[in-house]
XYZ file of C-alpha atoms in Angstrom:
346
model
C 100.426 120.134 122.963
C 100.296 116.356 123.018
C 100.789 114.470 119.751
C 98.104 112.106 118.599
C 98.721 108.385 118.810
C 100.260 107.267 115.545
C 100.361 103.723 114.251
C 103.804 104.275 112.750
C 105.336 105.509 116.012
C 103.760 102.742 118.063
C 105.112 100.135 115.652
C 108.630 101.580 115.749
C 108.577 101.740 119.558
C 107.337 98.151 119.696
C 110.089 97.051 117.320
C 112.644 98.691 119.615
C 111.299 96.744 122.600
C 111.118 93.396 120.811
C 114.313 93.676 118.779
C 116.486 96.367 120.413
C 119.713 95.238 118.763
C 118.371 94.874 115.228
C 119.702 97.316 112.635
C 117.296 100.203 112.146
C 119.191 102.700 110.019
C 122.655 102.822 108.529
C 124.775 105.100 106.380
C 128.385 105.184 105.274
C 129.506 106.189 108.759
C 127.771 103.576 110.869
C 124.557 102.052 112.174
C 121.844 102.793 114.726
C 120.050 99.855 116.297
C 116.350 100.203 117.074
C 117.077 100.933 120.735
C 119.661 103.590 119.832
C 117.345 105.179 117.276
C 114.385 105.418 119.644
C 116.501 106.612 122.568
C 117.978 109.460 120.534
C 114.614 110.357 118.976
C 113.124 110.672 122.462
C 115.924 113.076 123.382
C 115.051 115.259 120.397
C 111.378 115.162 121.371
C 112.304 116.176 124.926
C 114.403 119.098 123.661
C 111.453 120.299 121.601
C 109.066 120.011 124.559
C 111.414 121.712 127.026
C 111.808 124.684 124.688
C 108.033 124.863 124.150
C 108.223 124.196 120.417
C 105.625 121.399 120.300
C 103.351 121.973 117.315
C 105.822 124.326 115.653
C 107.667 124.011 112.353
C 111.253 122.805 112.730
C 113.579 122.887 109.760
C 116.132 120.107 109.329
C 119.368 120.691 107.441
C 121.605 117.824 108.581
C 122.376 116.191 105.233
C 121.822 112.617 104.081
C 122.721 110.695 107.199
C 121.262 108.395 109.831
C 120.830 111.352 112.194
C 118.113 112.718 109.893
C 115.910 109.755 110.826
C 116.469 110.510 114.519
C 115.300 114.096 114.040
C 112.305 113.093 111.909
C 111.079 110.654 114.556
C 111.734 113.102 117.391
C 109.733 115.812 115.652
C 106.801 113.461 115.039
C 106.938 112.237 118.650
C 106.587 115.824 119.870
C 103.629 116.595 117.622
C 105.656 119.112 115.622
C 106.281 119.631 111.907
C 109.300 118.377 109.992
C 110.594 120.747 107.302
C 113.451 119.169 105.313
C 115.938 121.327 103.446
C 118.318 120.254 100.701
C 121.996 120.855 101.459
C 122.655 122.095 97.932
C 119.930 124.742 97.957
C 121.257 128.316 97.745
C 121.170 130.162 101.040
C 118.564 132.573 99.659
C 116.133 129.744 98.830
C 116.585 128.239 102.283
C 115.834 131.609 103.850
C 112.718 132.131 101.719
C 111.401 128.686 102.663
C 112.107 129.147 106.381
C 110.509 132.603 106.440
C 107.406 131.398 104.614
C 107.071 128.428 106.975
C 107.436 130.599 110.103
C 109.938 128.147 111.577
C 110.449 128.258 115.330
C 113.600 126.142 115.524
C 116.228 124.289 113.523
C 117.746 120.856 114.014
C 121.523 121.119 113.899
C 124.294 118.517 113.894
C 127.325 119.711 115.877
C 130.952 118.954 115.054
C 130.929 115.965 117.416
C 127.756 114.596 115.732
C 125.440 115.714 118.547
C 121.934 116.766 117.552
C 120.566 120.023 118.923
C 117.275 121.894 118.569
C 118.213 125.554 118.157
C 115.626 128.378 118.525
C 115.216 130.590 115.458
C 112.561 133.036 116.635
C 112.403 134.907 119.917
C 109.177 134.876 121.912
C 108.095 138.234 120.549
C 108.423 137.151 116.919
C 106.745 133.769 117.084
C 103.454 133.474 115.200
C 100.451 134.201 117.415
C 98.677 131.126 116.068
C 99.920 127.831 114.768
C 99.954 128.179 110.950
C 99.457 124.414 110.702
C 96.967 121.827 112.060
C 97.440 120.261 115.477
C 99.098 116.864 115.835
C 102.224 117.463 113.776
C 103.331 116.184 110.397
C 105.585 117.649 107.758
C 105.994 120.442 105.205
C 107.396 120.031 101.704
C 108.151 123.021 99.501
C 107.669 122.685 95.762
C 108.228 125.311 93.078
C 105.318 124.284 90.902
C 104.723 126.069 87.608
C 105.400 129.540 88.999
C 108.917 128.923 90.282
C 107.925 130.413 93.640
C 108.269 127.965 96.568
C 104.952 126.858 98.048
C 104.782 124.840 101.240
C 102.451 121.850 101.299
C 101.247 120.981 104.805
C 100.699 117.278 105.485
C 99.169 116.133 108.779
C 100.772 113.260 110.689
C 97.483 111.365 110.410
C 97.774 111.431 106.595
C 101.345 110.142 106.737
C 100.185 107.467 109.163
C 97.439 106.365 106.761
C 99.753 106.117 103.744
C 102.536 104.214 105.510
C 100.150 101.840 107.279
C 98.561 100.843 103.966
C 101.913 100.711 102.159
C 103.294 98.007 104.458
C 100.838 95.451 103.126
C 100.732 96.787 99.578
C 104.492 96.456 99.026
C 104.993 93.405 101.278
C 107.403 95.220 103.589
C 108.680 93.123 106.518
C 111.429 92.891 109.119
C 113.692 91.428 106.439
C 113.318 94.498 104.204
C 116.485 96.486 103.544
C 115.605 99.623 101.613
C 118.149 101.826 99.856
C 117.101 105.450 100.452
C 118.219 107.617 97.528
C 115.714 110.498 97.342
C 116.694 114.079 98.057
C 115.587 115.101 101.574
C 113.659 117.981 99.993
C 111.248 115.558 98.295
C 108.390 113.932 100.172
C 109.372 110.493 98.911
C 112.432 110.647 101.162
C 110.079 110.523 104.161
C 108.515 107.374 102.721
C 111.976 105.820 102.338
C 113.142 106.752 105.833
C 110.069 105.506 107.701
C 108.467 102.634 105.781
C 111.036 99.911 106.636
C 111.126 100.983 110.292
C 107.388 100.490 110.713
C 107.822 96.863 109.623
C 110.997 96.246 111.632
C 113.289 96.432 108.596
C 116.385 98.503 107.870
C 116.828 101.880 106.166
C 120.129 102.162 104.298
C 120.878 105.794 103.435
C 122.832 106.312 100.230
C 125.032 109.327 99.628
C 123.994 111.648 96.812
C 126.434 110.152 94.274
C 124.891 106.674 94.251
C 121.876 107.356 91.950
C 124.311 108.547 89.247
C 126.961 105.854 89.624
C 125.909 102.346 88.500
C 129.106 100.680 89.723
C 128.840 102.220 93.184
C 125.099 101.498 93.225
C 125.717 97.795 92.602
C 128.626 97.697 95.047
C 126.695 99.234 97.943
C 123.589 97.169 97.140
C 125.566 93.951 97.510
C 127.449 95.165 100.585
C 124.250 96.113 102.419
C 122.196 93.242 100.912
C 119.528 95.618 99.636
C 116.236 94.000 98.609
C 114.022 97.077 98.213
C 114.863 99.852 95.755
C 113.063 103.117 95.100
C 113.658 105.821 92.522
C 112.650 107.423 89.260
C 112.547 105.528 85.960
C 115.475 107.700 84.852
C 117.580 106.435 87.742
C 116.669 102.805 87.101
C 117.371 103.231 83.373
C 120.832 104.560 84.195
C 121.489 101.622 86.518
C 120.415 98.992 83.974
C 122.456 100.662 81.231
C 125.422 100.364 83.574
C 124.884 96.616 83.833
C 122.826 96.362 87.030
C 120.363 93.460 87.091
C 117.812 93.315 89.954
C 117.986 90.225 92.129
C 115.049 87.840 92.137
C 114.078 88.832 95.703
C 114.032 92.567 94.965
C 111.078 94.920 95.267
C 111.282 97.968 92.994
C 109.126 101.061 93.561
C 109.219 103.566 90.694
C 107.671 107.018 90.676
C 107.888 110.545 89.354
C 108.000 109.710 85.631
C 106.470 107.426 83.015
C 107.686 103.822 82.941
C 108.559 102.459 79.492
C 108.033 98.883 78.336
C 111.767 98.600 77.656
C 112.624 99.564 81.231
C 110.032 97.144 82.581
C 111.620 94.368 80.525
C 115.101 95.248 81.811
C 113.860 95.152 85.411
C 111.781 91.993 85.041
C 114.183 89.807 87.051
C 112.888 91.519 90.210
C 110.302 89.854 92.430
C 107.870 92.753 92.103
C 107.860 96.100 90.309
C 105.527 98.917 91.326
C 104.566 102.120 89.548
C 103.345 104.825 91.918
C 101.946 108.280 91.292
C 100.663 111.194 93.296
C 101.159 114.925 93.768
C 102.881 116.219 96.892
C 99.481 117.433 98.074
C 98.278 113.838 98.527
C 101.006 112.578 100.900
C 103.694 110.950 98.746
C 101.445 108.946 96.397
C 97.793 108.127 95.837
C 97.869 105.564 93.005
C 99.919 102.410 92.520
C 100.089 99.495 90.115
C 102.060 96.249 90.271
C 103.593 95.978 86.821
C 103.918 92.791 84.804
C 105.418 92.134 81.387
C 102.790 92.049 78.670
C 100.259 94.079 80.660
C 99.384 97.721 80.112
C 101.426 100.150 82.202
C 98.975 102.309 84.145
C 98.901 104.276 87.387
C 96.755 101.645 89.052
C 94.362 102.011 91.944
C 94.175 104.234 95.040
C 94.731 103.142 98.617
C 91.690 101.854 100.554
C 89.451 104.743 101.569
C 90.681 107.060 98.802
C 88.781 107.982 95.648
C 90.474 109.310 92.511
C 88.949 110.493 89.241
C 89.723 112.727 86.272
C 87.308 115.605 85.751
C 86.926 116.487 82.070
C 85.223 119.409 80.381
C 83.940 117.416 77.401
C 82.310 114.007 77.094
C 84.702 111.163 76.198
C 87.712 113.467 76.654
C 90.819 111.590 77.868
C 92.545 114.449 79.683
C 91.406 116.634 82.542
C 92.055 117.589 86.139
C 92.841 114.949 88.760
C 90.618 114.947 91.849
C 91.610 113.047 94.988
C 89.393 112.528 98.036
C 90.543 110.680 101.137
C 92.696 110.638 104.279
C 95.914 111.351 102.359
C 94.841 114.772 101.088
C 96.965 117.517 102.632
C 95.905 120.447 104.778
C 96.762 123.100 102.198
C 99.600 125.538 101.534
C 101.196 127.204 104.507
C 100.451 130.929 104.775
C 98.796 130.949 101.348
C 95.046 130.977 101.840
C 94.141 131.925 98.270
C 96.152 129.109 96.695
C 94.733 126.662 99.227
C 91.182 127.695 98.363
C 91.838 127.225 94.647
C 93.276 123.689 94.966
C 91.671 122.186 98.079
C 87.974 121.579 98.736
C 86.543 120.831 102.190
């Protein structure tokens, strides 16, 4: 299986050729340049191809580190599917997710920090058909209202569409240094890990304590010269209560919760503040609004080529079901045909 040509991969490869020694991704243990990142990602892709796992689901449980970006890129290069797991999940939940996703292999980080693709199913147990669309992408498991994990399948083409349009929308460039704070199990972490790389910027991966520690947050932000911050309004509220004041060159991208006028006021020193919204099923987000003091806080407008509306049951009713049509809409729920039919329309 040959992966489709992706704008995001072509841009990252081009950045590696033009600026091989520029910082691509860093964590508390070191840095990968663009050339190092791409070289290692190609090795992962080769491992996947040599073991005939192209197009399969590969779970990744390597923690919050720069090696995660290597694996993510390698999986996309091979046309396979990235399934992130959270380190702190109970073993039983991890097993349920992996079984439901029909994983073929796992990405492991050895004691000497070497990445390996390890088979998880023998030839006789592998699914007879790919349970996911061709071309690769990712899976994100959410509990939803039932508490039972459900795996949302997102095609690489949808991820490509969202990231390509986000570069211009959020003014991301080769000078962008984004602090990645999201849990790997959330789709927004994929946005954080890839968006700066597409523009030639730098991903700075925070350890899990940073979003809860204002002093450490400010310390690491200054040390790494962060100018792009993402997170929930709760996280940003905690940071401002701890005394953090955004720099005038900062871009803030908030999502996952309602933004209050008080928080907006406390963040107003930033260059730009964005409110984004979207269910996991629509590839990270589908609506965004650049917020300004004195203006109404709304969810904003969709990306070009996407239509969004609220379907109500009564005339002039203000609440209803959200409908999204466009390239960012996911493929459905893995191995759950009935739930897919009830939530997706083709």
